[in-house]
Tab-separated table of C-alpha atoms in Angstrom:
chain	number	residue	atom	x	y	z
A	1	UNK	CA	156.036	38.144	36.265
A	2	UNK	CA	156.740	39.648	39.634
A	3	UNK	CA	153.293	38.568	40.854
A	4	UNK	CA	154.036	35.017	39.750
A	5	UNK	CA	157.343	34.949	41.618
A	6	UNK	CA	155.654	36.405	44.753
A	7	UNK	CA	152.899	33.756	44.789
A	8	UNK	CA	155.378	30.980	44.105
A	9	UNK	CA	157.557	32.127	47.005
A	10	UNK	CA	154.622	32.274	49.423
A	11	UNK	CA	153.490	28.842	48.339
A	12	UNK	CA	156.985	27.480	48.930
A	13	UNK	CA	157.171	28.960	52.437
A	14	UNK	CA	153.679	27.757	53.298
A	15	UNK	CA	154.238	24.203	52.186
A	16	UNK	CA	157.638	24.131	53.808
A	17	UNK	CA	156.189	24.846	57.235
A	18	UNK	CA	153.700	21.985	56.977
A	19	UNK	CA	154.602	18.687	58.623
A	20	UNK	CA	156.171	16.134	56.294
A	21	UNK	CA	153.662	13.456	55.328
A	22	UNK	CA	153.540	10.959	52.466
A	23	UNK	CA	152.113	12.539	49.338
A	24	UNK	CA	148.826	11.263	47.913
A	25	UNK	CA	148.876	9.130	44.752
A	26	UNK	CA	147.717	11.979	42.496
A	27	UNK	CA	150.653	14.212	43.527
A	28	UNK	CA	152.912	12.563	40.984
A	29	UNK	CA	150.465	13.357	38.253
A	30	UNK	CA	150.241	16.986	39.322
A	31	UNK	CA	153.967	17.312	39.015
A	32	UNK	CA	153.632	16.645	35.333
A	33	UNK	CA	151.575	19.841	34.805
A	34	UNK	CA	153.381	22.679	33.106
A	35	UNK	CA	154.547	25.703	35.141
A	36	UNK	CA	152.668	27.880	32.647
A	37	UNK	CA	149.461	26.224	33.836
A	38	UNK	CA	150.083	27.280	37.424
A	39	UNK	CA	150.890	30.807	36.271
A	40	UNK	CA	147.623	31.153	34.359
A	41	UNK	CA	145.627	29.587	37.192
A	42	UNK	CA	146.981	31.890	39.918
A	43	UNK	CA	146.519	35.012	37.784
A	44	UNK	CA	142.939	34.032	36.896
A	45	UNK	CA	142.010	33.274	40.502
A	46	UNK	CA	143.414	36.549	41.919
A	47	UNK	CA	141.814	38.702	39.240
A	48	UNK	CA	138.452	37.056	39.818
A	49	UNK	CA	138.617	37.556	43.572
A	50	UNK	CA	139.646	41.191	43.130
A	51	UNK	CA	136.725	41.938	40.823
A	52	UNK	CA	134.298	40.289	43.220
A	53	UNK	CA	135.570	42.264	46.235
A	54	UNK	CA	135.444	45.528	44.277
A	55	UNK	CA	131.845	44.908	43.280
A	56	UNK	CA	130.797	44.071	46.834
A	57	UNK	CA	132.544	47.098	48.382
A	58	UNK	CA	131.537	49.782	45.896
A	59	UNK	CA	128.296	48.591	44.371
A	60	UNK	CA	126.464	47.068	47.317
A	61	UNK	CA	125.286	50.405	48.937
A	62	UNK	CA	123.554	51.483	45.731
A	63	UNK	CA	120.164	49.977	44.991
A	64	UNK	CA	119.478	48.250	41.733
A	65	UNK	CA	117.239	49.631	39.039
A	66	UNK	CA	114.341	47.625	40.335
A	67	UNK	CA	114.630	49.095	43.838
A	68	UNK	CA	114.607	52.657	42.454
A	69	UNK	CA	111.178	52.167	40.986
A	70	UNK	CA	108.336	53.556	43.143
A	71	UNK	CA	105.833	50.946	44.195
A	72	UNK	CA	102.223	51.859	43.544
A	73	UNK	CA	100.270	52.862	46.681
A	74	UNK	CA	97.054	51.241	47.663
A	75	UNK	CA	93.806	53.208	47.692
A	76	UNK	CA	93.649	53.397	51.516
A	77	UNK	CA	97.225	54.707	51.718
A	78	UNK	CA	96.386	57.415	49.177
A	79	UNK	CA	93.367	58.512	51.225
A	80	UNK	CA	95.424	58.679	54.416
A	81	UNK	CA	98.101	60.787	52.721
A	82	UNK	CA	95.485	63.200	51.393
A	83	UNK	CA	93.933	63.589	54.866
A	84	UNK	CA	97.344	64.249	56.433
A	85	UNK	CA	98.146	66.877	53.833
A	86	UNK	CA	94.767	68.586	54.216
A	87	UNK	CA	94.854	68.710	58.052
A	88	UNK	CA	98.381	69.665	59.228
A	89	UNK	CA	99.103	69.736	62.986
A	90	UNK	CA	98.819	73.182	64.608
A	91	UNK	CA	101.537	74.368	66.970
A	92	UNK	CA	101.369	77.215	69.465
A	93	UNK	CA	104.398	78.703	67.720
A	94	UNK	CA	102.289	79.022	64.548
A	95	UNK	CA	100.107	81.633	66.231
A	96	UNK	CA	100.605	85.283	65.323
A	97	UNK	CA	103.218	87.083	67.370
A	98	UNK	CA	100.738	89.384	69.115
A	99	UNK	CA	98.366	86.525	70.008
A	100	UNK	CA	101.154	84.414	71.485
A	101	UNK	CA	102.420	87.393	73.481
A	102	UNK	CA	98.940	88.034	74.913
A	103	UNK	CA	98.642	84.379	75.959
A	104	UNK	CA	101.982	84.429	77.748
A	105	UNK	CA	101.132	87.678	79.530
A	106	UNK	CA	97.993	86.109	81.004
A	107	UNK	CA	99.744	83.035	82.390
A	108	UNK	CA	100.342	82.874	86.163
A	109	UNK	CA	103.957	82.591	87.337
A	110	UNK	CA	103.895	78.805	87.859
A	111	UNK	CA	102.470	78.163	84.380
A	112	UNK	CA	104.891	80.626	82.795
A	113	UNK	CA	107.765	78.818	84.504
A	114	UNK	CA	106.572	75.423	83.210
A	115	UNK	CA	106.358	76.807	79.681
A	116	UNK	CA	110.114	77.386	79.724
A	117	UNK	CA	110.600	73.608	79.566
A	118	UNK	CA	108.548	73.068	76.390
A	119	UNK	CA	111.070	74.072	73.743
A	120	UNK	CA	113.954	76.446	73.091
A	121	UNK	CA	111.813	79.103	71.447
A	122	UNK	CA	109.280	79.246	74.296
A	123	UNK	CA	112.063	79.131	76.861
A	124	UNK	CA	113.549	82.343	75.500
A	125	UNK	CA	110.150	84.017	75.318
A	126	UNK	CA	108.976	82.976	78.778
A	127	UNK	CA	112.162	84.253	80.412
A	128	UNK	CA	111.652	87.784	79.116
A	129	UNK	CA	111.945	90.464	81.779
A	130	UNK	CA	108.811	92.287	80.642
A	131	UNK	CA	106.695	89.183	81.421
A	132	UNK	CA	108.149	88.656	84.900
A	133	UNK	CA	108.240	92.336	85.788
A	134	UNK	CA	104.438	92.346	86.049
A	135	UNK	CA	104.428	89.335	88.401
A	136	UNK	CA	107.211	90.898	90.465
A	137	UNK	CA	105.233	94.096	91.007
A	138	UNK	CA	101.976	92.294	91.749
A	139	UNK	CA	103.331	89.987	94.429
A	140	UNK	CA	106.517	91.603	95.735
A	141	UNK	CA	106.035	95.302	95.023
A	142	UNK	CA	104.900	96.094	98.583
A	143	UNK	CA	107.955	94.630	100.265
A	144	UNK	CA	110.686	95.140	97.641
A	145	UNK	CA	112.429	98.491	97.514
A	146	UNK	CA	115.729	99.978	96.311
A	147	UNK	CA	117.578	98.464	99.284
A	148	UNK	CA	116.382	94.962	98.364
A	149	UNK	CA	117.390	95.521	94.748
A	150	UNK	CA	120.908	96.548	95.792
A	151	UNK	CA	121.116	93.484	97.997
A	152	UNK	CA	120.157	91.353	94.999
A	153	UNK	CA	122.858	92.949	92.873
A	154	UNK	CA	125.443	92.215	95.565
A	155	UNK	CA	124.126	88.661	95.771
A	156	UNK	CA	124.593	88.222	92.011
A	157	UNK	CA	128.089	89.723	92.135
A	158	UNK	CA	129.127	87.397	94.970
A	159	UNK	CA	127.822	84.373	93.071
A	160	UNK	CA	129.682	85.495	89.953
A	161	UNK	CA	132.916	85.841	91.915
A	162	UNK	CA	132.386	82.372	93.388
A	163	UNK	CA	131.817	80.909	89.920
A	164	UNK	CA	135.005	82.577	88.672
A	165	UNK	CA	136.959	81.051	91.555
A	166	UNK	CA	135.512	77.624	90.844
A	167	UNK	CA	136.286	77.972	87.148
A	168	UNK	CA	139.862	78.903	88.044
A	169	UNK	CA	140.135	75.739	90.129
A	170	UNK	CA	138.611	73.737	87.289
A	171	UNK	CA	141.153	75.131	84.853
A	172	UNK	CA	143.965	74.089	87.163
A	173	UNK	CA	142.426	70.649	87.502
A	174	UNK	CA	142.000	70.427	83.746
A	175	UNK	CA	145.705	71.082	83.258
A	176	UNK	CA	146.474	68.151	85.557
A	177	UNK	CA	143.897	65.837	84.010
A	178	UNK	CA	144.950	66.731	80.486
A	179	UNK	CA	148.236	64.979	81.146
A	180	UNK	CA	146.374	61.678	81.238
A	181	UNK	CA	143.227	62.324	79.175
A	182	UNK	CA	142.564	64.249	75.978
A	183	UNK	CA	142.060	67.940	76.699
A	184	UNK	CA	139.111	68.234	74.288
A	185	UNK	CA	137.189	65.495	76.125
A	186	UNK	CA	137.691	67.147	79.533
A	187	UNK	CA	136.818	70.614	78.203
A	188	UNK	CA	133.594	69.371	76.636
A	189	UNK	CA	132.457	67.819	79.947
A	190	UNK	CA	133.191	70.997	81.910
A	191	UNK	CA	131.466	73.204	79.351
A	192	UNK	CA	128.371	70.999	79.319
A	193	UNK	CA	128.198	71.108	83.122
A	194	UNK	CA	128.575	74.892	83.262
A	195	UNK	CA	125.948	75.391	80.557
A	196	UNK	CA	123.444	73.291	82.484
A	197	UNK	CA	123.960	75.261	85.695
A	198	UNK	CA	124.107	78.715	84.083
A	199	UNK	CA	121.209	78.236	81.653
A	200	UNK	CA	119.106	80.905	83.433
A	201	UNK	CA	120.699	84.380	83.476
A	202	UNK	CA	121.434	85.351	87.069
A	203	UNK	CA	120.516	89.000	86.510
A	204	UNK	CA	117.094	88.280	84.996
A	205	UNK	CA	113.878	89.219	86.775
A	206	UNK	CA	112.747	85.600	86.526
A	207	UNK	CA	115.827	84.492	88.454
A	208	UNK	CA	115.131	87.119	91.128
A	209	UNK	CA	111.477	86.088	91.354
A	210	UNK	CA	112.384	82.416	91.826
A	211	UNK	CA	114.969	83.301	94.484
A	212	UNK	CA	112.318	85.239	96.412
A	213	UNK	CA	109.621	82.626	95.911
A	214	UNK	CA	111.748	79.744	97.160
A	215	UNK	CA	113.066	81.655	100.189
A	216	UNK	CA	116.725	81.377	99.154
A	217	UNK	CA	117.197	85.149	99.151
A	218	UNK	CA	117.154	87.289	102.315
A	219	UNK	CA	116.433	90.951	101.693
A	220	UNK	CA	115.958	94.101	103.798
A	221	UNK	CA	112.441	95.250	104.685
A	222	UNK	CA	110.572	96.748	107.636
A	223	UNK	CA	108.219	94.922	110.013
A	224	UNK	CA	105.267	96.519	111.795
A	225	UNK	CA	104.718	95.639	115.476
A	226	UNK	CA	107.806	93.467	115.679
A	227	UNK	CA	108.159	90.301	117.763
A	228	UNK	CA	104.552	89.191	117.287
A	229	UNK	CA	103.099	92.526	118.395
A	230	UNK	CA	104.976	92.789	121.663
A	231	UNK	CA	103.475	95.564	123.782
A	232	UNK	CA	106.778	97.408	123.804
A	233	UNK	CA	106.717	97.706	119.997
A	234	UNK	CA	103.083	98.543	119.262
A	235	UNK	CA	102.638	101.002	116.367
A	236	UNK	CA	106.282	100.861	115.449
A	237	UNK	CA	108.150	99.647	112.372
A	238	UNK	CA	111.692	98.209	112.538
A	239	UNK	CA	114.245	97.207	109.944
A	240	UNK	CA	114.921	93.500	109.474
A	241	UNK	CA	116.134	90.929	106.981
A	242	UNK	CA	113.290	88.726	105.826
A	243	UNK	CA	112.925	85.495	103.889
A	244	UNK	CA	109.764	84.021	102.383
A	245	UNK	CA	108.353	80.661	103.464
A	246	UNK	CA	106.325	79.232	100.546
A	247	UNK	CA	104.815	76.487	102.709
A	248	UNK	CA	103.028	78.918	105.063
A	249	UNK	CA	102.916	82.042	102.846
A	250	UNK	CA	104.593	83.983	105.647
A	251	UNK	CA	108.057	85.331	106.373
A	252	UNK	CA	110.939	84.826	108.750
A	253	UNK	CA	112.463	88.038	110.115
A	254	UNK	CA	115.934	88.602	111.571
A	255	UNK	CA	116.295	91.817	113.573
A	256	UNK	CA	119.716	93.410	114.134
A	257	UNK	CA	121.170	93.020	117.645
A	258	UNK	CA	120.086	95.575	120.273
A	259	UNK	CA	123.037	96.448	122.445
A	260	UNK	CA	124.124	93.194	124.054
A	261	UNK	CA	121.107	91.283	122.795
A	262	UNK	CA	121.686	88.696	120.132
A	263	UNK	CA	119.915	88.697	116.798
A	264	UNK	CA	116.164	88.329	117.367
A	265	UNK	CA	114.306	85.960	115.015
A	266	UNK	CA	110.566	85.981	114.406
A	267	UNK	CA	108.683	83.366	112.389
A	268	UNK	CA	105.281	83.505	110.755
A	269	UNK	CA	105.290	87.217	109.892
A	270	UNK	CA	102.278	87.876	107.586
A	271	UNK	CA	102.307	90.081	104.519
A	272	UNK	CA	100.188	92.728	106.272
A	273	UNK	CA	102.997	93.524	108.697
A	274	UNK	CA	105.654	94.166	106.075
A	275	UNK	CA	106.657	97.111	103.929
A	276	UNK	CA	109.574	98.262	101.822
A	277	UNK	CA	111.706	100.928	103.574
A	278	UNK	CA	110.206	104.267	102.464
A	279	UNK	CA	113.534	106.101	102.791
A	280	UNK	CA	117.178	105.171	102.400
A	281	UNK	CA	118.301	106.017	105.949
A	282	UNK	CA	120.086	103.063	107.647
A	283	UNK	CA	118.593	101.985	110.997
A	284	UNK	CA	121.520	103.352	113.059
A	285	UNK	CA	121.674	106.747	111.290
A	286	UNK	CA	119.732	109.902	112.084
A	287	UNK	CA	117.253	110.872	109.368
A	288	UNK	CA	117.573	114.475	108.228
A	289	UNK	CA	114.054	115.872	108.548
A	290	UNK	CA	112.893	117.948	105.587
A	291	UNK	CA	109.267	118.513	106.590
A	292	UNK	CA	109.571	120.460	109.862
A	293	UNK	CA	108.528	123.827	108.419
A	294	UNK	CA	105.286	122.480	106.991
A	295	UNK	CA	104.080	120.496	109.998
A	296	UNK	CA	100.768	121.597	111.502
A	297	UNK	CA	98.170	120.091	113.855
A	298	UNK	CA	96.462	117.042	112.424
A	299	UNK	CA	99.388	115.885	110.280
A	300	UNK	CA	100.328	112.209	110.493
A	301	UNK	CA	104.002	111.531	111.034
A	302	UNK	CA	106.593	108.851	111.739
A	303	UNK	CA	109.495	109.630	114.034
A	304	UNK	CA	112.669	107.732	114.782
A	305	UNK	CA	113.033	106.468	118.338
A	306	UNK	CA	115.500	104.193	120.101
A	307	UNK	CA	115.931	103.084	123.668
A	308	UNK	CA	119.612	104.097	123.896
A	309	UNK	CA	122.372	104.971	121.500
A	310	UNK	CA	123.471	101.361	121.079
A	311	UNK	CA	120.066	100.414	119.668
A	312	UNK	CA	118.946	100.943	116.053
A	313	UNK	CA	116.107	103.336	115.353
A	314	UNK	CA	112.546	102.241	114.836
A	315	UNK	CA	109.819	104.313	113.187
A	316	UNK	CA	106.888	105.201	115.475
A	317	UNK	CA	103.502	106.505	114.420
A	318	UNK	CA	102.144	109.789	115.802
A	319	UNK	CA	100.190	112.937	114.963
A	320	UNK	CA	100.960	116.647	115.304
A	321	UNK	CA	98.996	118.171	118.200
A	322	UNK	CA	98.235	121.640	119.556
A	323	UNK	CA	100.241	123.618	122.046
A	324	UNK	CA	98.969	123.844	125.622
A	325	UNK	CA	98.214	127.524	125.047
A	326	UNK	CA	95.995	126.704	122.027
A	327	UNK	CA	92.367	125.677	122.438
A	328	UNK	CA	92.308	123.946	119.064
A	329	UNK	CA	90.110	126.501	117.328
A	330	UNK	CA	91.187	126.608	113.701
A	331	UNK	CA	90.321	130.281	113.369
A	332	UNK	CA	92.752	131.316	116.099
A	333	UNK	CA	95.337	128.489	116.033
A	334	UNK	CA	98.930	129.630	115.537
A	335	UNK	CA	100.612	126.305	116.231
A	336	UNK	CA	101.784	125.982	112.622
A	337	UNK	CA	104.044	129.038	112.974
A	338	UNK	CA	105.354	128.227	116.436
A	339	UNK	CA	108.950	127.095	116.852
A	340	UNK	CA	107.749	124.230	119.042
A	341	UNK	CA	106.037	121.225	117.490
A	342	UNK	CA	103.900	118.975	119.693
A	343	UNK	CA	103.905	115.274	118.806
A	344	UNK	CA	101.205	113.008	120.276
A	345	UNK	CA	101.147	109.212	120.486
A	346	UNK	CA	97.515	108.537	121.225
A	347	UNK	CA	97.924	104.789	121.582
A	348	UNK	CA	99.214	105.521	125.117
A	349	UNK	CA	96.965	106.534	127.984
A	350	UNK	CA	96.795	110.100	129.325
A	351	UNK	CA	99.539	110.738	131.838
A	352	UNK	CA	101.958	108.226	130.265
A	353	UNK	CA	105.442	109.531	129.667
A	354	UNK	CA	105.203	108.170	126.120
A	355	UNK	CA	102.010	110.060	125.344
A	356	UNK	CA	103.525	113.379	124.161
A	357	UNK	CA	106.827	115.054	123.355
A	358	UNK	CA	107.961	118.426	121.985
A	359	UNK	CA	110.605	119.104	119.357
A	360	UNK	CA	112.170	122.250	117.912
A	361	UNK	CA	111.057	123.159	114.437
A	362	UNK	CA	114.129	125.265	113.690
A	363	UNK	CA	117.078	123.162	114.870
A	364	UNK	CA	115.760	119.691	115.574
A	365	UNK	CA	118.396	117.022	116.209
A	366	UNK	CA	118.309	113.842	118.219
A	367	UNK	CA	116.671	114.679	121.553
A	368	UNK	CA	116.045	112.640	124.690
A	369	UNK	CA	117.763	110.806	127.526
A	370	UNK	CA	118.499	107.309	128.799
A	371	UNK	CA	115.231	107.181	130.748
A	372	UNK	CA	112.780	108.203	128.017
A	373	UNK	CA	114.790	107.200	124.997
A	374	UNK	CA	115.991	109.301	122.061
A	375	UNK	CA	113.818	110.858	119.345
A	376	UNK	CA	115.358	111.251	115.914
A	377	UNK	CA	114.272	112.358	112.466
A	378	UNK	CA	110.696	112.908	111.310
A	379	UNK	CA	108.932	112.104	108.050
A	380	UNK	CA	105.452	113.297	107.162
A	381	UNK	CA	102.941	110.739	105.883
A	382	UNK	CA	101.522	112.015	102.625
A	383	UNK	CA	99.400	109.134	101.326
A	384	UNK	CA	96.131	107.733	102.588
A	385	UNK	CA	97.509	104.210	102.162
A	386	UNK	CA	100.285	104.781	104.714
A	387	UNK	CA	97.876	106.348	107.217
A	388	UNK	CA	95.285	103.580	106.805
A	389	UNK	CA	97.975	100.943	107.386
A	390	UNK	CA	98.859	102.437	110.777
A	391	UNK	CA	95.170	102.730	111.764
A	392	UNK	CA	94.606	99.103	110.813
A	393	UNK	CA	97.386	98.102	113.237
A	394	UNK	CA	95.947	100.156	116.083
A	395	UNK	CA	96.023	98.210	119.391
A	396	UNK	CA	92.755	96.918	120.815
A	397	UNK	CA	93.657	98.280	124.263
A	398	UNK	CA	95.165	101.552	125.395
A	399	UNK	CA	98.834	101.190	126.287
A	400	UNK	CA	100.294	102.331	129.593
């Protein structure tokens, strides 16, 4: 009854808003119809429309019984399905664990790096430190030492601090932006951006290798015959900061300032003129010699030397010689027990002031003067590799 009154009221309002026009001839006849007729008609129409809408909304997503029946496959389709089932595609991830590990270990660095872009599983495997540690030792082991590793750790820490500062600024910006945009939307964009940039762990060996290979990382090392083999630095080795140039397979070296001289820069330094610092003594500090009591004629040594006390030390190659009172006969030589140790630099001609110097075995400290320079600590060369390196760099002409 209420539905009838509601429809009648709507009909009255609708027809009342229409413009007044003369009624058609059949309108008088329609007036004669009983109100019960209109009631039954409206109820029948609404119920029919409701049932139709319900069936469309709820039953249309479900297939009919006919659509649920499986259509028979043709003979060719059956053959193709059998072939696909018999010959499944083989993936590299289906290989046994040991086989896959052996393959990855044999890949060169560039191929191993490209494998990280294949899939998530290979990316995690190819970033493993034990894979990149071998490549690091093979290519960079000669020039990378503890000092370079500490420099890398400081480099990572500084980058981490910078990222923290940037994230702090981003958080402040997010607070401002969240006043106008949804916070979840802003946070998702920032997180996606940070994940893309920080996908490779900064402290991984792979990250260190790539930083060295691209020349982005400067690290401490020592350079033989600095400044392109200048005559004043022949058979010496000085500390410098170096950076790799992948285009020329050489290095750029930055030497610390000497007195009033600015930083000296040398380009095109080959691998053969580089080494990792063999000891931890900084270039301006005196090395505490621990080999003085065992030095004897014929030993190969390196000794610190600098022009004046404002300059950093360089390491110079020499050998232990005999005293003037000794004829060099091994059966009668007592130079190894003498308090005086003779050091010879045979790259210089006889009579040169750089040819020979004497030091005290018992209480050696920095010795010298402004004219001849200052001699510092001594280290004995104990491997054939170190000695052969110095002999390979021997000058073609005798120095004055």
